[in-house]
């Protein structure tokens, strides 16, 4: 028996990174997974491997959301869960951030999350789950990622309001707040087929050795296990909450 047997769950940004690991784990736990992304070749290959379905989904496009939900219902008859995983990161100081760059990040991270909640909740049967991917930076500040942090703070607000408004339908809404995770977002070497990704991962571990109490960067599979917990009945009495998964980074800085 899997923790998600028979459930239909849509995962955005599922072609690689955290989303890929979530899709893999959910499928292994019995879910019928809808792999959603703009990376069609990678997403289709993953869906084929998992025996899942694939939909092209630009999370900032309302029409794409409607089409994705309709595709899930046509294929599986319903939709029971959503993991809002898709997101982008841009590095810049606030005073140097162009408006179009700010709006690009808002469109994907914040608007994408909003559209996902609104579209999927309307089509979801009572008793479903929504997991939003916020960030360590949703709970603190970090220089050079002000736009990203602002959108992740907003996702926590959306999570709490949605949890209140959907509680009468027994739809639970929670947020994950990952710290540094070894994906293409923090390890661009993963996008270079000629790069030594293991060497880069070791370098990132060394970078975070002093910043993070557990002394290393996080793994996408670890975030996937948290997403599974929040999607399964193991978290049946939890809603409207942020869950930090950051190796202890938010706890503070050690000076010894």
XYZ file of N, CA and C in Angstrom:
768
model
N 0.837 -1.192 0.000
C 0.000 0.000 0.000
C 0.877 1.248 0.000
N 0.656 2.147 -0.978
C 1.376 3.409 -1.005
C 0.618 4.484 -0.255
N 1.318 5.498 0.160
C 0.692 6.592 0.904
C -0.268 7.408 0.048
N -0.138 7.318 -1.290
C -0.980 8.116 -2.178
C -1.761 7.240 -3.157
N -2.027 6.003 -2.787
C -2.706 5.090 -3.697
C -3.991 5.688 -4.258
N -4.080 5.746 -5.578
C -5.288 6.182 -6.252
C -5.484 7.674 -6.350
N -4.617 8.457 -5.736
C -4.774 9.902 -5.784
C -4.180 10.464 -7.070
N -4.808 11.521 -7.569
C -4.338 12.207 -8.769
C -3.722 13.531 -8.345
N -2.425 13.697 -8.596
C -1.698 14.874 -8.121
C -0.957 15.527 -9.272
N -1.143 16.818 -9.432
C -0.440 17.608 -10.440
C 0.754 18.289 -9.790
N 1.920 18.130 -10.400
C 3.160 18.740 -9.898
C 3.694 19.682 -10.958
N 3.855 20.956 -10.630
C 4.393 21.917 -11.589
C 5.918 21.956 -11.506
N 6.538 22.383 -12.598
C 8.004 22.409 -12.637
C 8.579 21.032 -12.395
N 7.901 20.004 -12.938
C 8.220 18.625 -12.581
C 9.240 17.966 -13.498
N 9.737 18.678 -14.491
C 10.653 18.051 -15.445
C 12.042 17.806 -14.861
N 12.408 18.551 -13.818
C 13.734 18.381 -13.233
C 13.717 18.889 -11.793
N 14.822 18.679 -11.089
C 14.996 19.238 -9.749
C 14.015 18.702 -8.724
N 13.549 19.585 -7.844
C 12.622 19.191 -6.784
C 11.355 18.600 -7.368
N 10.821 19.223 -8.415
C 9.587 18.734 -9.006
C 9.725 17.321 -9.539
N 10.857 17.034 -10.168
C 11.091 15.682 -10.678
C 11.100 14.666 -9.540
N 11.804 15.003 -8.469
C 11.872 14.083 -7.335
C 10.501 13.890 -6.685
N 9.716 14.950 -6.639
C 8.358 14.834 -6.104
C 7.515 13.919 -6.983
N 7.606 14.108 -8.294
C 6.849 13.252 -9.215
C 7.259 11.793 -9.073
N 8.553 11.548 -8.978
C 9.046 10.169 -8.838
C 8.543 9.538 -7.542
N 8.658 10.266 -6.447
C 8.256 9.715 -5.152
C 6.750 9.497 -5.096
N 5.992 10.456 -5.597
C 4.538 10.333 -5.577
C 4.092 9.118 -6.408
N 4.697 8.930 -7.571
C 4.355 7.773 -8.395
C 4.698 6.473 -7.671
N 5.853 6.451 -7.001
C 6.246 5.263 -6.255
C 5.291 4.973 -5.108
N 4.636 6.011 -4.604
C 3.684 5.850 -3.505
C 2.251 5.673 -3.992
N 2.093 5.393 -5.289
C 0.793 5.009 -5.810
C -0.030 6.097 -6.454
N 0.491 7.324 -6.526
C -0.279 8.418 -7.123
C -0.292 8.323 -8.644
N -1.352 8.839 -9.222
C -1.411 9.083 -10.661
C -0.941 10.519 -10.851
N 0.267 10.673 -11.361
C 0.929 11.971 -11.391
C 0.709 12.658 -12.736
N 0.400 13.939 -12.651
C 0.373 14.789 -13.836
C 1.646 15.631 -13.794
N 2.588 15.325 -14.675
C 3.847 16.051 -14.773
C 3.588 17.313 -15.593
N 3.816 18.481 -14.995
C 3.533 19.746 -15.676
C 4.795 20.603 -15.730
N 5.080 21.161 -16.915
C 6.284 21.975 -17.069
C 6.227 22.679 -18.420
N 7.188 23.561 -18.645
C 7.389 24.149 -19.975
C 8.521 23.445 -20.714
N 9.242 22.579 -20.018
C 10.333 21.812 -20.626
C 9.733 20.525 -21.178
N 9.163 20.627 -22.370
C 8.341 19.538 -22.897
C 9.109 18.240 -23.096
N 10.289 18.298 -23.656
C 11.029 17.066 -23.955
C 11.363 16.315 -22.673
N 11.885 17.045 -21.676
C 12.238 16.405 -20.416
C 10.994 15.933 -19.671
N 9.964 16.755 -19.685
C 8.744 16.394 -18.982
C 8.072 15.180 -19.581
N 8.008 15.110 -20.904
C 7.391 13.967 -21.569
C 8.187 12.691 -21.303
N 9.513 12.803 -21.293
C 10.346 11.630 -21.031
C 10.126 11.117 -19.617
N 10.036 12.017 -18.660
C 9.810 11.609 -17.275
C 8.438 10.962 -17.130
N 7.421 11.572 -17.718
C 6.072 11.017 -17.630
C 6.025 9.611 -18.228
N 6.682 9.418 -19.355
C 6.712 8.096 -19.986
C 7.387 7.083 -19.072
N 8.492 7.487 -18.451
C 9.218 6.593 -17.546
C 8.361 6.190 -16.353
N 7.576 7.136 -15.839
C 6.795 6.886 -14.627
C 5.423 6.301 -14.905
N 5.040 6.223 -16.184
C 3.675 5.821 -16.496
C 2.681 6.887 -16.091
N 3.124 8.136 -16.128
C 2.304 9.285 -15.746
C 1.823 9.989 -17.010
N 1.187 11.137 -16.842
C 0.787 11.954 -17.994
C 1.548 13.272 -17.938
N 1.700 13.894 -19.087
C 2.419 15.168 -19.170
C 1.511 16.239 -19.748
N 1.605 17.449 -19.183
C 0.916 18.605 -19.753
C 1.894 19.777 -19.817
N 1.838 20.509 -20.910
C 2.604 21.755 -21.006
C 1.896 22.800 -20.159
N 2.625 23.398 -19.228
C 2.008 24.372 -18.327
C 2.970 25.501 -18.025
N 2.677 26.673 -18.578
C 3.323 27.917 -18.173
C 2.474 28.450 -17.030
N 3.004 28.410 -15.816
C 2.182 28.681 -14.631
C 1.665 30.117 -14.576
N 2.247 31.011 -15.356
C 1.773 32.388 -15.381
C 0.628 32.622 -16.348
N 0.202 31.562 -17.052
C -0.848 31.672 -18.058
C -2.129 31.009 -17.559
N -3.174 31.795 -17.397
C -4.445 31.271 -16.901
C -5.002 30.184 -17.813
N -4.902 30.374 -19.118
C -5.421 29.384 -20.054
C -4.684 28.050 -19.928
N -3.377 28.096 -19.676
C -2.607 26.865 -19.498
C -3.086 26.092 -18.278
N -3.407 26.806 -17.207
C -3.921 26.149 -16.006
C -5.245 25.456 -16.283
N -6.135 26.151 -16.977
C -7.431 25.544 -17.290
C -7.240 24.285 -18.132
N -6.343 24.368 -19.112
C -6.094 23.220 -19.981
C -5.462 22.060 -19.217
N -4.565 22.361 -18.289
C -3.900 21.312 -17.512
C -4.885 20.572 -16.621
N -5.753 21.316 -15.960
C -6.748 20.691 -15.082
C -7.727 19.861 -15.901
N -8.138 20.393 -17.045
C -9.050 19.644 -17.903
C -8.398 18.360 -18.400
N -7.123 18.434 -18.744
C -6.404 17.243 -19.204
C -6.326 16.197 -18.099
N -6.071 16.629 -16.869
C -6.018 15.694 -15.739
C -7.368 15.013 -15.544
N -8.446 15.777 -15.662
C -9.782 15.214 -15.458
C -10.166 14.267 -16.593
N -9.773 14.598 -17.823
C -10.058 13.720 -18.949
C -9.291 12.406 -18.801
N -8.030 12.500 -18.377
C -7.178 11.309 -18.270
C -7.545 10.454 -17.066
N -7.750 11.096 -15.916
C -7.923 10.351 -14.665
C -9.300 10.513 -14.019
N -10.112 11.413 -14.533
C -11.455 11.570 -14.003
C -11.609 12.599 -12.905
N -10.511 13.027 -12.329
C -10.584 13.987 -11.218
C -9.177 14.499 -10.917
N -9.074 15.397 -9.953
C -7.775 15.844 -9.442
C -7.889 15.994 -7.931
N -6.929 15.422 -7.215
C -6.975 15.369 -5.752
C -5.912 16.214 -5.075
N -4.856 16.546 -5.789
C -3.761 17.255 -5.149
C -2.962 18.100 -6.118
N -2.297 19.093 -5.568
C -1.447 20.004 -6.346
C -0.188 20.293 -5.557
N 0.942 20.239 -6.232
C 2.190 20.747 -5.674
C 2.651 21.894 -6.559
N 2.547 23.110 -6.038
C 3.013 24.307 -6.749
C 4.521 24.404 -6.553
N 5.257 23.767 -7.439
C 6.710 23.712 -7.303
C 7.440 24.699 -8.205
N 6.872 25.029 -9.357
C 7.582 25.847 -10.346
C 7.999 27.195 -9.763
N 9.210 27.605 -10.078
C 9.688 28.907 -9.611
C 10.981 29.286 -10.308
N 11.300 30.582 -10.287
C 12.545 31.076 -10.865
C 13.226 32.004 -9.869
N 14.510 32.194 -10.057
C 15.327 33.026 -9.181
C 16.184 33.944 -10.028
N 16.241 35.222 -9.646
C 17.131 36.186 -10.288
C 17.920 36.901 -9.200
N 19.211 37.089 -9.432
C 20.069 37.772 -8.471
C 20.231 39.236 -8.864
N 19.929 40.135 -7.939
C 20.106 41.557 -8.171
C 19.817 42.302 -6.876
N 20.476 43.438 -6.677
C 20.088 44.302 -5.570
C 18.760 44.964 -5.914
N 17.995 45.326 -4.904
C 16.685 45.921 -5.153
C 16.791 47.187 -5.998
N 17.761 48.042 -5.680
C 17.842 49.319 -6.390
C 18.299 49.157 -7.836
N 18.852 47.983 -8.154
C 19.300 47.731 -9.520
C 18.361 46.798 -10.294
N 17.257 46.428 -9.681
C 16.341 45.487 -10.319
C 15.402 46.207 -11.281
N 15.458 45.903 -12.566
C 14.516 46.511 -13.518
C 13.099 46.001 -13.244
N 12.124 46.814 -13.562
C 10.743 46.433 -13.321
C 10.374 45.165 -14.081
N 10.859 45.011 -15.310
C 10.480 43.823 -16.071
C 11.045 42.557 -15.438
N 12.221 42.643 -14.827
C 12.781 41.490 -14.120
C 11.947 41.167 -12.882
N 11.558 42.212 -12.143
C 10.718 42.021 -10.958
C 9.409 41.337 -11.344
N 8.779 41.828 -12.400
C 7.489 41.293 -12.809
C 7.613 39.872 -13.365
N 8.733 39.556 -13.980
C 8.961 38.202 -14.471
C 8.956 37.200 -13.321
N 9.652 37.545 -12.241
C 9.700 36.652 -11.079
C 8.333 36.580 -10.402
N 7.654 37.715 -10.285
C 6.313 37.735 -9.693
C 5.365 36.868 -10.516
N 5.456 36.966 -11.832
C 4.546 36.217 -12.715
C 4.659 34.720 -12.485
N 5.885 34.215 -12.392
C 6.070 32.770 -12.235
C 5.814 32.340 -10.796
N 6.482 32.968 -9.861
C 6.438 32.494 -8.477
C 5.117 32.802 -7.778
N 4.675 34.038 -7.870
C 3.509 34.479 -7.100
C 2.197 34.287 -7.869
N 2.152 34.819 -9.090
C 0.937 34.660 -9.889
C 0.713 33.181 -10.211
N 1.779 32.459 -10.514
C 1.653 31.031 -10.799
C 1.048 30.263 -9.645
N 1.481 30.584 -8.430
C 0.929 29.934 -7.242
C -0.545 30.292 -7.070
N -0.873 31.564 -7.222
C -2.259 32.021 -7.106
C -3.162 31.316 -8.120
N -2.735 31.293 -9.386
C -3.550 30.658 -10.416
C -3.712 29.164 -10.150
N -2.651 28.543 -9.645
C -2.742 27.121 -9.332
C -3.762 26.842 -8.248
N -3.692 27.603 -7.160
C -4.659 27.427 -6.074
C -6.075 27.637 -6.591
N -6.280 28.743 -7.301
C -7.627 29.100 -7.736
C -8.197 28.078 -8.710
N -7.394 27.673 -9.680
C -7.895 26.782 -10.724
C -8.099 25.366 -10.215
N -7.117 24.852 -9.496
C -7.200 23.458 -9.052
C -8.228 23.299 -7.936
N -8.277 24.217 -6.999
C -9.252 24.096 -5.902
C -10.671 24.068 -6.429
N -10.940 24.838 -7.471
C -12.284 24.873 -8.045
C -12.672 23.536 -8.656
N -11.682 22.783 -9.137
C -11.953 21.507 -9.787
C -11.761 20.306 -8.859
N -11.203 20.556 -7.692
C -10.831 19.486 -6.772
C -12.027 19.018 -5.949
N -12.072 17.728 -5.717
C -13.086 17.205 -4.820
C -12.727 17.549 -3.382
N -13.732 17.570 -2.510
C -13.480 17.861 -1.104
C -12.482 16.851 -0.532
N -11.618 17.341 0.355
C -10.622 16.477 0.957
C -9.293 16.453 0.241
N -9.065 17.387 -0.685
C -7.810 17.430 -1.427
C -6.703 18.127 -0.666
N -5.552 18.266 -1.327
C -4.388 18.911 -0.706
C -3.696 19.817 -1.715
N -3.172 20.914 -1.200
C -2.350 21.822 -1.989
C -1.076 22.087 -1.207
N 0.057 21.904 -1.852
C 1.350 22.188 -1.241
C 2.035 23.257 -2.080
N 2.309 24.394 -1.475
C 2.979 25.502 -2.159
C 4.449 25.530 -1.780
N 5.306 25.751 -2.756
C 6.741 25.835 -2.478
C 7.114 27.290 -2.254
N 7.356 27.614 -0.994
C 7.840 28.946 -0.635
C 9.367 28.866 -0.553
N 9.960 29.301 0.538
C 11.412 29.316 0.636
C 11.834 29.700 2.049
N 13.049 29.325 2.394
C 13.720 29.891 3.571
C 13.604 31.410 3.567
N 13.711 32.019 2.386
C 13.662 33.484 2.297
C 12.259 34.041 2.470
N 11.257 33.161 2.609
C 9.907 33.624 2.923
C 9.783 34.025 4.382
N 10.781 33.642 5.182
C 10.730 33.858 6.625
C 11.844 34.761 7.128
N 12.686 35.216 6.220
C 13.787 36.084 6.595
C 14.183 36.891 5.360
N 15.211 37.687 5.467
C 15.703 38.430 4.320
C 16.998 37.840 3.805
N 17.321 38.166 2.582
C 18.603 37.751 2.015
C 18.979 38.749 0.927
N 20.149 39.311 1.050
C 20.600 40.289 0.060
C 20.712 39.649 -1.311
N 20.438 40.444 -2.333
C 20.594 40.091 -3.749
C 19.482 39.215 -4.301
N 18.509 38.832 -3.462
C 17.375 38.033 -3.962
C 16.060 38.643 -3.485
N 16.004 39.980 -3.486
C 14.839 40.669 -2.938
C 13.541 40.337 -3.659
N 13.575 40.264 -4.979
C 12.366 39.944 -5.730
C 11.896 38.532 -5.413
N 12.810 37.604 -5.408
C 12.500 36.210 -5.068
C 11.908 36.135 -3.663
N 12.556 36.785 -2.701
C 12.079 36.756 -1.320
C 10.691 37.364 -1.195
N 10.438 38.448 -1.921
C 9.126 39.080 -1.865
C 8.035 38.128 -2.351
N 8.305 37.410 -3.435
C 7.302 36.472 -3.947
C 7.094 35.304 -2.997
N 8.159 34.874 -2.343
C 8.021 33.741 -1.428
C 7.295 34.153 -0.142
N 7.507 35.394 0.316
C 6.689 35.910 1.412
C 5.215 35.909 1.003
N 4.942 36.321 -0.218
C 3.559 36.368 -0.705
C 2.932 34.979 -0.738
N 3.716 33.971 -1.079
C 3.191 32.608 -1.131
C 2.723 32.148 0.248
N 3.418 32.565 1.293
C 2.953 32.214 2.642
C 1.605 32.850 2.927
N 1.417 34.093 2.497
C 0.127 34.744 2.682
C -0.975 34.031 1.921
N -0.698 33.672 0.675
C -1.668 32.931 -0.122
C -2.003 31.597 0.536
N -0.996 30.940 1.085
C -1.196 29.641 1.728
C -2.138 29.760 2.913
N -1.913 30.753 3.747
C -2.725 30.891 4.954
C -4.167 31.258 4.622
N -4.351 32.179 3.679
C -5.713 32.567 3.295
C -6.437 31.396 2.640
N -5.760 30.690 1.747
C -6.385 29.544 1.093
C -6.761 28.466 2.103
N -5.895 28.248 3.083
C -6.201 27.249 4.113
C -7.482 27.610 4.859
N -7.653 28.883 5.177
C -8.861 29.334 5.868
C -10.091 29.183 4.983
N -9.979 29.612 3.760
C -11.144 29.631 2.872
C -11.558 28.244 2.393
N -10.613 27.310 2.320
C -10.913 25.978 1.795
C -11.125 24.933 2.884
N -10.978 25.334 4.127
C -11.094 24.374 5.231
C -12.471 23.720 5.284
N -13.516 24.467 4.934
C -14.871 23.903 4.985
C -15.044 22.756 3.999
N -14.184 22.713 2.986
C -14.202 21.613 2.009
C -13.151 20.556 2.342
N -12.527 20.681 3.505
C -11.488 19.747 3.956
C -10.308 19.697 2.988
N -10.078 20.804 2.288
C -8.890 20.932 1.448
C -7.799 21.586 2.284
N -6.719 20.864 2.473
C -5.616 21.362 3.292
C -4.578 22.053 2.406
N -4.071 23.179 2.884
C -3.101 23.973 2.118
C -1.917 24.295 3.025
N -0.741 23.856 2.642
C 0.467 24.114 3.426
C 1.600 24.563 2.511
N 2.683 25.023 3.118
C 3.821 25.531 2.346
C 5.121 24.900 2.823
N 5.972 24.598 1.874
C 7.335 24.160 2.180
C 8.277 25.341 2.020
N 9.252 25.432 2.910
C 10.217 26.536 2.876
C 11.630 25.968 2.816
N 12.071 25.543 1.635
C 13.413 24.969 1.523
C 14.497 26.037 1.650
N 15.610 25.625 2.219
C 16.800 26.448 2.195
C 17.577 26.165 0.917
N 18.882 26.079 1.010
C 19.711 25.788 -0.166
C 19.559 24.319 -0.539
N 19.080 24.066 -1.750
C 18.862 22.710 -2.245
C 19.664 22.529 -3.532
N 20.243 21.360 -3.694
C 21.140 21.090 -4.823
C 20.337 20.818 -6.096
N 19.813 21.885 -6.675
C 19.107 21.829 -7.954
C 19.791 22.794 -8.913
N 19.276 22.867 -10.127
C 19.856 23.776 -11.118
C 19.757 25.236 -10.686
N 18.799 25.549 -9.794
C 18.654 26.918 -9.336
C 19.884 27.369 -8.542
N 20.423 26.487 -7.704
C 21.603 26.829 -6.903
C 22.880 26.214 -7.458
N 22.743 25.271 -8.367
C 23.889 24.586 -8.951
C 23.736 24.566 -10.476
N 24.000 25.715 -11.141
C 23.798 25.818 -12.597
C 24.610 24.808 -13.402
N 25.606 24.213 -12.787
C 26.396 23.207 -13.502
C 25.526 22.043 -13.961
N 24.398 21.839 -13.298
C 23.502 20.749 -13.696
C 22.915 20.956 -15.085
N 22.940 22.200 -15.568
C 22.412 22.498 -16.896
C 23.456 22.339 -17.996
N 24.705 22.101 -17.596
C 25.800 21.949 -18.551
C 26.161 20.475 -18.663
N 25.881 19.837 -19.804
C 26.154 18.398 -19.931
C 27.622 18.038 -19.799
N 28.508 19.011 -19.968
C 29.946 18.745 -19.879
C 30.520 19.064 -18.502
N 29.698 19.587 -17.608
C 30.198 19.997 -16.294
C 30.295 18.811 -15.346
N 31.173 18.930 -14.378
C 31.308 17.925 -13.316
C 30.351 18.310 -12.192
N 29.123 17.799 -12.255
C 28.106 18.204 -11.284
C 28.437 17.721 -9.875
N 29.094 16.567 -9.764
C 29.463 16.067 -8.440
C 30.492 16.984 -7.785
N 31.431 17.472 -8.580
C 32.433 18.397 -8.057
C 31.775 19.698 -7.604
N 30.803 20.191 -8.388
C 30.086 21.398 -8.004
C 29.282 21.178 -6.734
N 28.679 20.016 -6.593
C 27.926 19.706 -5.387
C 28.835 19.688 -4.174
N 30.035 19.144 -4.342
C 30.994 19.139 -3.233
C 31.402 20.565 -2.873
N 31.567 21.409 -3.890
C 31.914 22.812 -3.639
C 30.787 23.520 -2.894
N 29.538 23.202 -3.234
C 28.401 23.809 -2.539
C 28.329 23.325 -1.096
N 28.625 22.062 -0.873
C 28.676 21.557 0.502
C 29.696 22.337 1.323
N 30.834 22.612 0.710
C 31.871 23.359 1.415
C 31.404 24.789 1.686
N 30.698 25.390 0.722
C 30.185 26.744 0.902
C 29.218 26.812 2.073
N 28.331 25.810 2.163
C 27.300 25.847 3.192
C 27.729 25.188 4.504
N 28.942 24.667 4.543
C 29.412 23.973 5.732
C 29.349 24.860 6.968
N 29.697 26.150 6.809
C 29.689 27.075 7.935
C 28.359 27.811 8.074
N 27.604 27.903 6.995
C 26.328 28.625 7.048
C 25.210 27.779 7.640
N 25.228 26.489 7.340
C 24.122 25.606 7.700
C 24.568 24.664 8.818
N 23.840 24.623 9.925
C 24.243 23.766 11.040
C 24.506 22.310 10.662
N 23.699 21.748 9.747
C 23.929 20.362 9.346
C 25.091 20.219 8.367
N 25.676 21.347 7.960
C 26.954 21.315 7.263
C 26.951 20.905 5.810
N 25.811 21.035 5.132
C 25.770 20.643 3.719
C 24.562 21.273 3.049
N 24.554 21.216 1.728
C 23.394 21.636 0.957
C 22.345 20.516 0.996
N 21.074 20.871 0.865
C 20.011 19.882 0.882
C 19.857 19.172 -0.451
N 19.163 18.044 -0.414
C 18.935 17.242 -1.612
C 17.463 17.340 -2.029
N 17.191 17.363 -3.345
C 15.799 17.435 -3.807
C 14.923 16.319 -3.253
N 15.492 15.139 -3.084
C 14.706 14.022 -2.557
C 14.228 14.284 -1.137
N 14.986 15.072 -0.380
C 14.571 15.395 0.987
C 13.355 16.313 0.981
N 13.324 17.249 0.050
C 12.156 18.122 -0.092
C 10.958 17.308 -0.568
N 11.193 16.363 -1.463
C 10.111 15.517 -1.963
C 9.447 14.747 -0.834
N 10.233 14.289 0.124
C 9.646 13.545 1.244
C 8.756 14.441 2.101
N 9.120 15.725 2.229
C 8.252 16.659 2.941
C 6.968 16.893 2.152
N 7.076 17.023 0.840
C 5.883 17.194 -0.002
C 4.962 15.983 0.124
N 5.546 14.801 0.201
C 4.752 13.587 0.384
C 4.009 13.621 1.719
N 4.699 13.997 2.766
C 4.067 14.091 4.087
C 2.867 15.035 4.052
N 3.034 16.182 3.415
C 1.969 17.191 3.399
C 0.833 16.817 2.450
N 1.085 15.914 1.529
C 0.059 15.470 0.587
C -0.680 14.232 1.093
N -0.041 13.481 1.955
C -0.624 12.229 2.434
C -1.443 12.451 3.704
N -2.102 11.381 4.143
C -2.897 11.446 5.364
C -2.043 11.539 6.625
N -0.739 11.402 6.484
C 0.140 11.567 7.653
C 0.028 12.967 8.242
N -0.398 13.934 7.429
C -0.525 15.325 7.887
C -1.990 15.753 7.937
N -2.878 14.815 8.266
C -4.325 15.042 8.136
C -4.870 16.159 9.021
N -4.145 16.546 10.072
C -4.631 17.613 10.957
C -3.772 18.869 10.842
N -3.139 19.058 9.702
C -2.245 20.195 9.491
C -2.706 20.992 8.286
N -2.908 22.288 8.471
C -3.223 23.166 7.338
C -2.817 24.596 7.664
N -2.469 25.341 6.627
C -2.119 26.748 6.774
C -0.746 27.009 7.356
N 0.149 26.023 7.277
C 1.427 26.136 7.981
C 2.631 26.139 7.040
N 3.682 26.882 7.400
C 4.958 26.795 6.681
C 5.852 25.739 7.323
N 6.504 24.943 6.523
C 7.418 23.915 7.022
C 8.813 24.194 6.474
N 9.712 24.562 7.378
C 11.073 24.907 6.979
C 11.904 23.633 6.852
N 12.610 23.516 5.732
C 13.512 22.382 5.501
C 14.824 22.960 4.985
N 15.714 23.306 5.925
C 16.887 24.116 5.570
C 18.165 23.706 6.292
N 18.172 22.508 6.887
C 19.384 22.065 7.585
C 19.701 22.885 8.822
N 18.727 23.645 9.313
C 18.937 24.464 10.506
C 19.385 25.884 10.222
N 19.435 26.285 8.955
C 19.950 27.593 8.561
C 19.201 28.728 9.258
N 17.869 28.634 9.309
C 17.077 29.698 9.889
C 17.276 29.834 11.408
N 17.805 28.792 12.036
C 17.976 28.823 13.484
C 18.952 29.908 13.927
N 19.891 30.243 13.054
C 20.841 31.289 13.415
C 22.234 30.984 12.911
N 23.184 31.797 13.343
C 24.554 31.679 12.881
C 25.454 31.305 14.062
N 26.271 30.311 13.851
C 27.218 29.896 14.889
C 28.511 30.717 14.760
N 28.995 31.226 15.866
C 30.225 32.036 15.846
C 31.414 31.270 16.414
N 31.201 30.003 16.733
C 32.299 29.187 17.244
C 32.483 27.936 16.401
